[in-house]
Short mmCIF file of C-alpha atoms in Angstrom, two decimals:
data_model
loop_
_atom_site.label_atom_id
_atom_site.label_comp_id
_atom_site.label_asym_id
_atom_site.label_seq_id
_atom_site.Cartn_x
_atom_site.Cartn_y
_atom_site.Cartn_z
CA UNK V 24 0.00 0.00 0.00
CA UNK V 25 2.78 2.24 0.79
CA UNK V 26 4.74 2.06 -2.41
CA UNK V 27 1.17 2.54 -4.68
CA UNK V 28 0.48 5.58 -2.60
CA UNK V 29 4.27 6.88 -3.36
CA UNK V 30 3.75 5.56 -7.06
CA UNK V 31 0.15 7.63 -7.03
CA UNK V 32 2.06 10.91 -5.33
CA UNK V 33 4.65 10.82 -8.28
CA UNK V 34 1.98 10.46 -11.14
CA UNK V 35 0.01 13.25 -9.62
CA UNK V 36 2.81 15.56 -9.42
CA UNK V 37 3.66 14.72 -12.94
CA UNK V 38 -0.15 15.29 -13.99
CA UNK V 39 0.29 18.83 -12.29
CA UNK V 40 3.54 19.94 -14.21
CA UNK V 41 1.71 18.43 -17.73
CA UNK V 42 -1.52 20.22 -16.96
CA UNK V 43 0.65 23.65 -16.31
CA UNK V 44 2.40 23.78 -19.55
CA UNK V 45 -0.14 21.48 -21.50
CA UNK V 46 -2.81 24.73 -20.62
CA UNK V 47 0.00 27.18 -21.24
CA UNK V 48 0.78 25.69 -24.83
CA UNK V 49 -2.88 25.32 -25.88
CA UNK V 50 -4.30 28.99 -24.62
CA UNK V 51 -1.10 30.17 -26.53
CA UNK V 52 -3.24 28.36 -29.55
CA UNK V 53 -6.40 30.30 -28.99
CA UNK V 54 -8.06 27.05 -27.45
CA UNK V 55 -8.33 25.46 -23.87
CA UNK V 56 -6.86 22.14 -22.39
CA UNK V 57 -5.74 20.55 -19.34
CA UNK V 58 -4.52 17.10 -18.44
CA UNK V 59 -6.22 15.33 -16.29
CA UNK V 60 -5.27 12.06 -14.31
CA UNK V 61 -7.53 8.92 -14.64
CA UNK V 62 -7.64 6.18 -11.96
CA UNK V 63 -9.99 3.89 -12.23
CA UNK V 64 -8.88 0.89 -10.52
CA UNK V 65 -5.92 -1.17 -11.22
CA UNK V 66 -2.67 0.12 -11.72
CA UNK V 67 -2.80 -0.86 -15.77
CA UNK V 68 -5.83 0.99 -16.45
CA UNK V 69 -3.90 4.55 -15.32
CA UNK V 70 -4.07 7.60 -17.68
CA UNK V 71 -3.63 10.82 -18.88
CA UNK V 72 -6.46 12.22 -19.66
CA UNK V 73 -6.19 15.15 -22.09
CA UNK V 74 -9.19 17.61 -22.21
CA UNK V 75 -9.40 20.08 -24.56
CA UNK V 76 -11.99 23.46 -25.49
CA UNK V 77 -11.73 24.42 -29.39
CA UNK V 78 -15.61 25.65 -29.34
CA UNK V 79 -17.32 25.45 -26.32
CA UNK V 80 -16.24 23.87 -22.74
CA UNK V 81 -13.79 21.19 -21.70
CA UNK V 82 -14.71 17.85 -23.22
CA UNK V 83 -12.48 14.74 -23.27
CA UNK V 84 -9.88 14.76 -26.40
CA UNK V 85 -11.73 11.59 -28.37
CA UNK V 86 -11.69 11.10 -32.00
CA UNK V 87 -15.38 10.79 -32.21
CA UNK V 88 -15.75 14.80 -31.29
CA UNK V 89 -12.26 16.37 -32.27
CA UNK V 90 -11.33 17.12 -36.18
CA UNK V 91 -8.40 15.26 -37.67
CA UNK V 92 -6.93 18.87 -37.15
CA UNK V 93 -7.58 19.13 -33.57
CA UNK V 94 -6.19 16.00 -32.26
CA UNK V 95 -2.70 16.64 -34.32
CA UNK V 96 -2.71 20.20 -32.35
CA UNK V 97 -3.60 18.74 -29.09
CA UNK V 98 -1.58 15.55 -29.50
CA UNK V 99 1.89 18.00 -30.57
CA UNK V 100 1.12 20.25 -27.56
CA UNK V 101 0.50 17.54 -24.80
CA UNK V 102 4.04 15.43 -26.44
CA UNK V 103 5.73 19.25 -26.05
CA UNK V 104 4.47 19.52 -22.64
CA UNK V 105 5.68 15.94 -22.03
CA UNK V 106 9.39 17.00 -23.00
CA UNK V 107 9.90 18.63 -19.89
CA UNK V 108 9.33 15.77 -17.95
CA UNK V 109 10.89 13.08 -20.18
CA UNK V 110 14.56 12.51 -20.83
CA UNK V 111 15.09 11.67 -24.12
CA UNK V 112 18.29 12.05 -26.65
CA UNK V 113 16.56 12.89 -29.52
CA UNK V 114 12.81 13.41 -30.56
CA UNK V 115 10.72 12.86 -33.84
CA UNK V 116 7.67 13.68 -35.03
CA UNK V 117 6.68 12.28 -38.26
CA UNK V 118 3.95 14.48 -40.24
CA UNK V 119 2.10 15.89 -37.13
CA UNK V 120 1.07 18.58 -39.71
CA UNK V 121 -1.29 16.60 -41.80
CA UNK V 122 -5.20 18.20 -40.95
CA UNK V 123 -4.31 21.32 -39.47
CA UNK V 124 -5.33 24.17 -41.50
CA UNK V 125 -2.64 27.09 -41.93
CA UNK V 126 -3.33 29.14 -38.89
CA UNK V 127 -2.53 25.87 -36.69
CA UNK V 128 0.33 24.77 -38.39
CA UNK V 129 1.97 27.94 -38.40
CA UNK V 130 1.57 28.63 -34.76
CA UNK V 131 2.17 24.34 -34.09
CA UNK V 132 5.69 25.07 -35.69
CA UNK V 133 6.66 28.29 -33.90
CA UNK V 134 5.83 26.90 -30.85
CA UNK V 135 8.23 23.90 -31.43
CA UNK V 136 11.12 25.60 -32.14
CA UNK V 137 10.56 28.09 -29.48
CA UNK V 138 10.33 24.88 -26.96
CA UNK V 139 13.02 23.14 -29.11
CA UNK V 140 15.69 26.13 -29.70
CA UNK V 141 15.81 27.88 -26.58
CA UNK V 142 18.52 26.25 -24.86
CA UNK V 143 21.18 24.77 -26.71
CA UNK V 144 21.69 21.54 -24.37
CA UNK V 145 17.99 20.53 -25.44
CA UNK V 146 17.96 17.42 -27.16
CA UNK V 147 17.70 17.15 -31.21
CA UNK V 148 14.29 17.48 -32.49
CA UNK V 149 13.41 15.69 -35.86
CA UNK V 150 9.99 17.61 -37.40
CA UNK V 151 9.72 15.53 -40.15
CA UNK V 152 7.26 16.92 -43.05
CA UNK V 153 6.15 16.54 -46.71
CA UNK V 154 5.39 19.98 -47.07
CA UNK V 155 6.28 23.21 -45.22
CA UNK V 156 4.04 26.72 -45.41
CA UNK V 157 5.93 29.74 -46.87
CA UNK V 158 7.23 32.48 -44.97
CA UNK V 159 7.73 30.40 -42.27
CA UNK V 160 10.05 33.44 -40.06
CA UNK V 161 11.39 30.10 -36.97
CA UNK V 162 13.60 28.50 -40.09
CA UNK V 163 15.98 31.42 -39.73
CA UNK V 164 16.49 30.71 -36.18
CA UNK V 165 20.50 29.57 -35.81
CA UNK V 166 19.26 26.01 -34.40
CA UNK V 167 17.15 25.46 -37.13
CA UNK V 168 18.29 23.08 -40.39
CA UNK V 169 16.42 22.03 -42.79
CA UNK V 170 16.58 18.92 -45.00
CA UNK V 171 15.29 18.88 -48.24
CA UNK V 172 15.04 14.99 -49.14
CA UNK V 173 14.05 14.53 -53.30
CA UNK V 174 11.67 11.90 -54.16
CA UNK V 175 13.27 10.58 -57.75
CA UNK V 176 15.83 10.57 -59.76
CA UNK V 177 18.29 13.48 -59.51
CA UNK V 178 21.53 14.20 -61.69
CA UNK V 179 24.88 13.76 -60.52
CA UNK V 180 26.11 16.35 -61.89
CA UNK V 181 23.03 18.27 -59.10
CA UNK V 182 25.24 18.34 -56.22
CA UNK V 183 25.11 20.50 -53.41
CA UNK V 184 26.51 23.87 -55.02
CA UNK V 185 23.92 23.63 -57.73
CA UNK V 186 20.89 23.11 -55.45
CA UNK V 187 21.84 26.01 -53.52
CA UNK V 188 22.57 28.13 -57.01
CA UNK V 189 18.55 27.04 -57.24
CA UNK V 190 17.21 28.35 -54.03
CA UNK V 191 19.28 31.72 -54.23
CA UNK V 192 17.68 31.85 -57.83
CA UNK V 193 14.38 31.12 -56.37
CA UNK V 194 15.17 33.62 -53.94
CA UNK V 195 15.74 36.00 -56.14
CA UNK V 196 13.10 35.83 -59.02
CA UNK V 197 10.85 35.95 -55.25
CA UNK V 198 12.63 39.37 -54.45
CA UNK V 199 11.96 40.57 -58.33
CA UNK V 200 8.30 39.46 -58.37
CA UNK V 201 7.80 41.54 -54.93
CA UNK V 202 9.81 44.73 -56.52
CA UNK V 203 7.64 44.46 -59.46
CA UNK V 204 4.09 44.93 -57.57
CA UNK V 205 5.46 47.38 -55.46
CA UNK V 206 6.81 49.53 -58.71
CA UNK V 207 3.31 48.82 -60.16
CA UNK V 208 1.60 50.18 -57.05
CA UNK V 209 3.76 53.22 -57.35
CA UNK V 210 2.54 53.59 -61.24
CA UNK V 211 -0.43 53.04 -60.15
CA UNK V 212 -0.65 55.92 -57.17
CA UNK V 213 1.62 57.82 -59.69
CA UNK V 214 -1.22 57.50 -62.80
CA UNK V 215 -4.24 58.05 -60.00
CA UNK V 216 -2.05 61.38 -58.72
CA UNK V 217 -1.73 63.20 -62.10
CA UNK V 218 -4.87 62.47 -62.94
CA UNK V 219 -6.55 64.24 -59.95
CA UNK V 220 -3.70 67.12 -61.16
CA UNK V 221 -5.58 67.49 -64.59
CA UNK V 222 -9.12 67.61 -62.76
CA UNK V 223 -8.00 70.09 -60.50
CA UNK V 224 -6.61 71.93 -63.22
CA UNK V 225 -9.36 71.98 -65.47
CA UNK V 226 -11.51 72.89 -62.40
CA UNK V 227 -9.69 75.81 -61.93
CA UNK V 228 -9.16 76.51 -65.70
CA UNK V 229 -13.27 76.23 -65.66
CA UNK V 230 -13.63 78.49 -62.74
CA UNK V 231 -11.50 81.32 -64.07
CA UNK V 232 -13.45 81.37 -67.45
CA UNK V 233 -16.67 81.24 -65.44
CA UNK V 234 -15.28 84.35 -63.43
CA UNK V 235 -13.81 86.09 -67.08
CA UNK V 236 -17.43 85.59 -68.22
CA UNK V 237 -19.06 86.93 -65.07
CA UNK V 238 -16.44 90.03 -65.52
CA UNK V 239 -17.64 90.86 -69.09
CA UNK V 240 -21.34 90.47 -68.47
CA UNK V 241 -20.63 93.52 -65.72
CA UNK V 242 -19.03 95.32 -67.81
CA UNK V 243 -21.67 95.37 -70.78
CA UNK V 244 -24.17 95.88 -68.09
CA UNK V 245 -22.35 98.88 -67.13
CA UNK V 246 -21.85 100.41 -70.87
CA UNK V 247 -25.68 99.68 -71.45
#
């Protein structure tokens, strides 16, 4: 009895430091959560309960209420809640992305490398992905490296030089396409500007022959 209630104690306190950060992570979201811990009877039945409020209140984390998109968030922020109370040399995810709209994945991936990156005796992380969103502003962190794996046939002669050559040439057209629209928009506000000059001229071109005409209709009034 004595080492189950020492066994319980220790499980408890590790339910309180999941629920702190697993509540911190999610409200960081936009959404609700909090790990609760399940005891129904024998020791094998024990769990960690996740709960979790994307609409309304707290509700149990079960597939049969949560989207596809929900469960990856909630699953990725309960396993990053679990990292500070797990030892572990290296971690890997494996397309936790997949269902989460952009919003979610965006915020899913800043969070990890601000969990991941901020101390630099934290253990590697492996985010492993077939796609990533653009403008993605954590993949210039220093810590960060990214992989790009091809699926196919590739040249020899495409070695690491040229694939780099490729993604400063991406880069760049990127960089043109974005000077472009802006030089359009100035065109644009350019054009829109000197035509509001020739209105305003002619308005005032319009005025002074209305005031020449007003002037000469005096003046014949006067000789009659």
């Amino acid at each position: 009895a004595r080492r189950l209630a020492e066994f319980r104690a220790g499980l408890e306190g590790l339910a309180e430091k999941l629920n702190a950060s697993f509540g911190e992570y999610m409200e960081g979201m936009g959404y609700g959560g909090e790990i609760r811990l399940v005891c129904p009877g024998s020791i094998a039945d024990y769990a960690m309960q996740p709960r979790v409020k994307f609409r309304e209140e707290l509700q149990d984390l079960s597939p049969h209420r949560n989207s596809g998109g929900e469960r990856a968030v909630s699953t990725q922020m309960y396993l990053l809640a679990l990292q500070s109370c797990v030892k572990a040399p290296i971690r890997i995810v494996d397309e936790i992305n997949q269902g989460m709209d952009e919003r979610n994945e965006r915020l899913v991936f800043e969070r990890i490398v601000q969990c991941t990156c901020s101390r630099r005796d934290n253990p590697q992380y492996f985010y492993i992905s077939p796609k990533l969103l653009q403008a993605l502003t954590s993949l210039e962190h220093d810590n960060v490296t990214v992989l790009l794996v091809y699926n196919g046939p590739v040249p020899q002669s495409l070695g690491i030089d040229s694939l780099r050559s490729i993604l400063r040439k991406r880069r760049g057209e990127e960089a043109r396409a974005v000077e472009e629209d802006e030089a359009r928009d100035r065109e644009a506000t350019y054009t829109y500007t000197e035509a509001e000059d020739h209105k305003s001229k002619r308005r005032r071109r319009s005025g002074e022959t209305e005031r020449e005409e007003e002037e000469d209709e005096e003046d014949e009034d006067v000789r009659v």
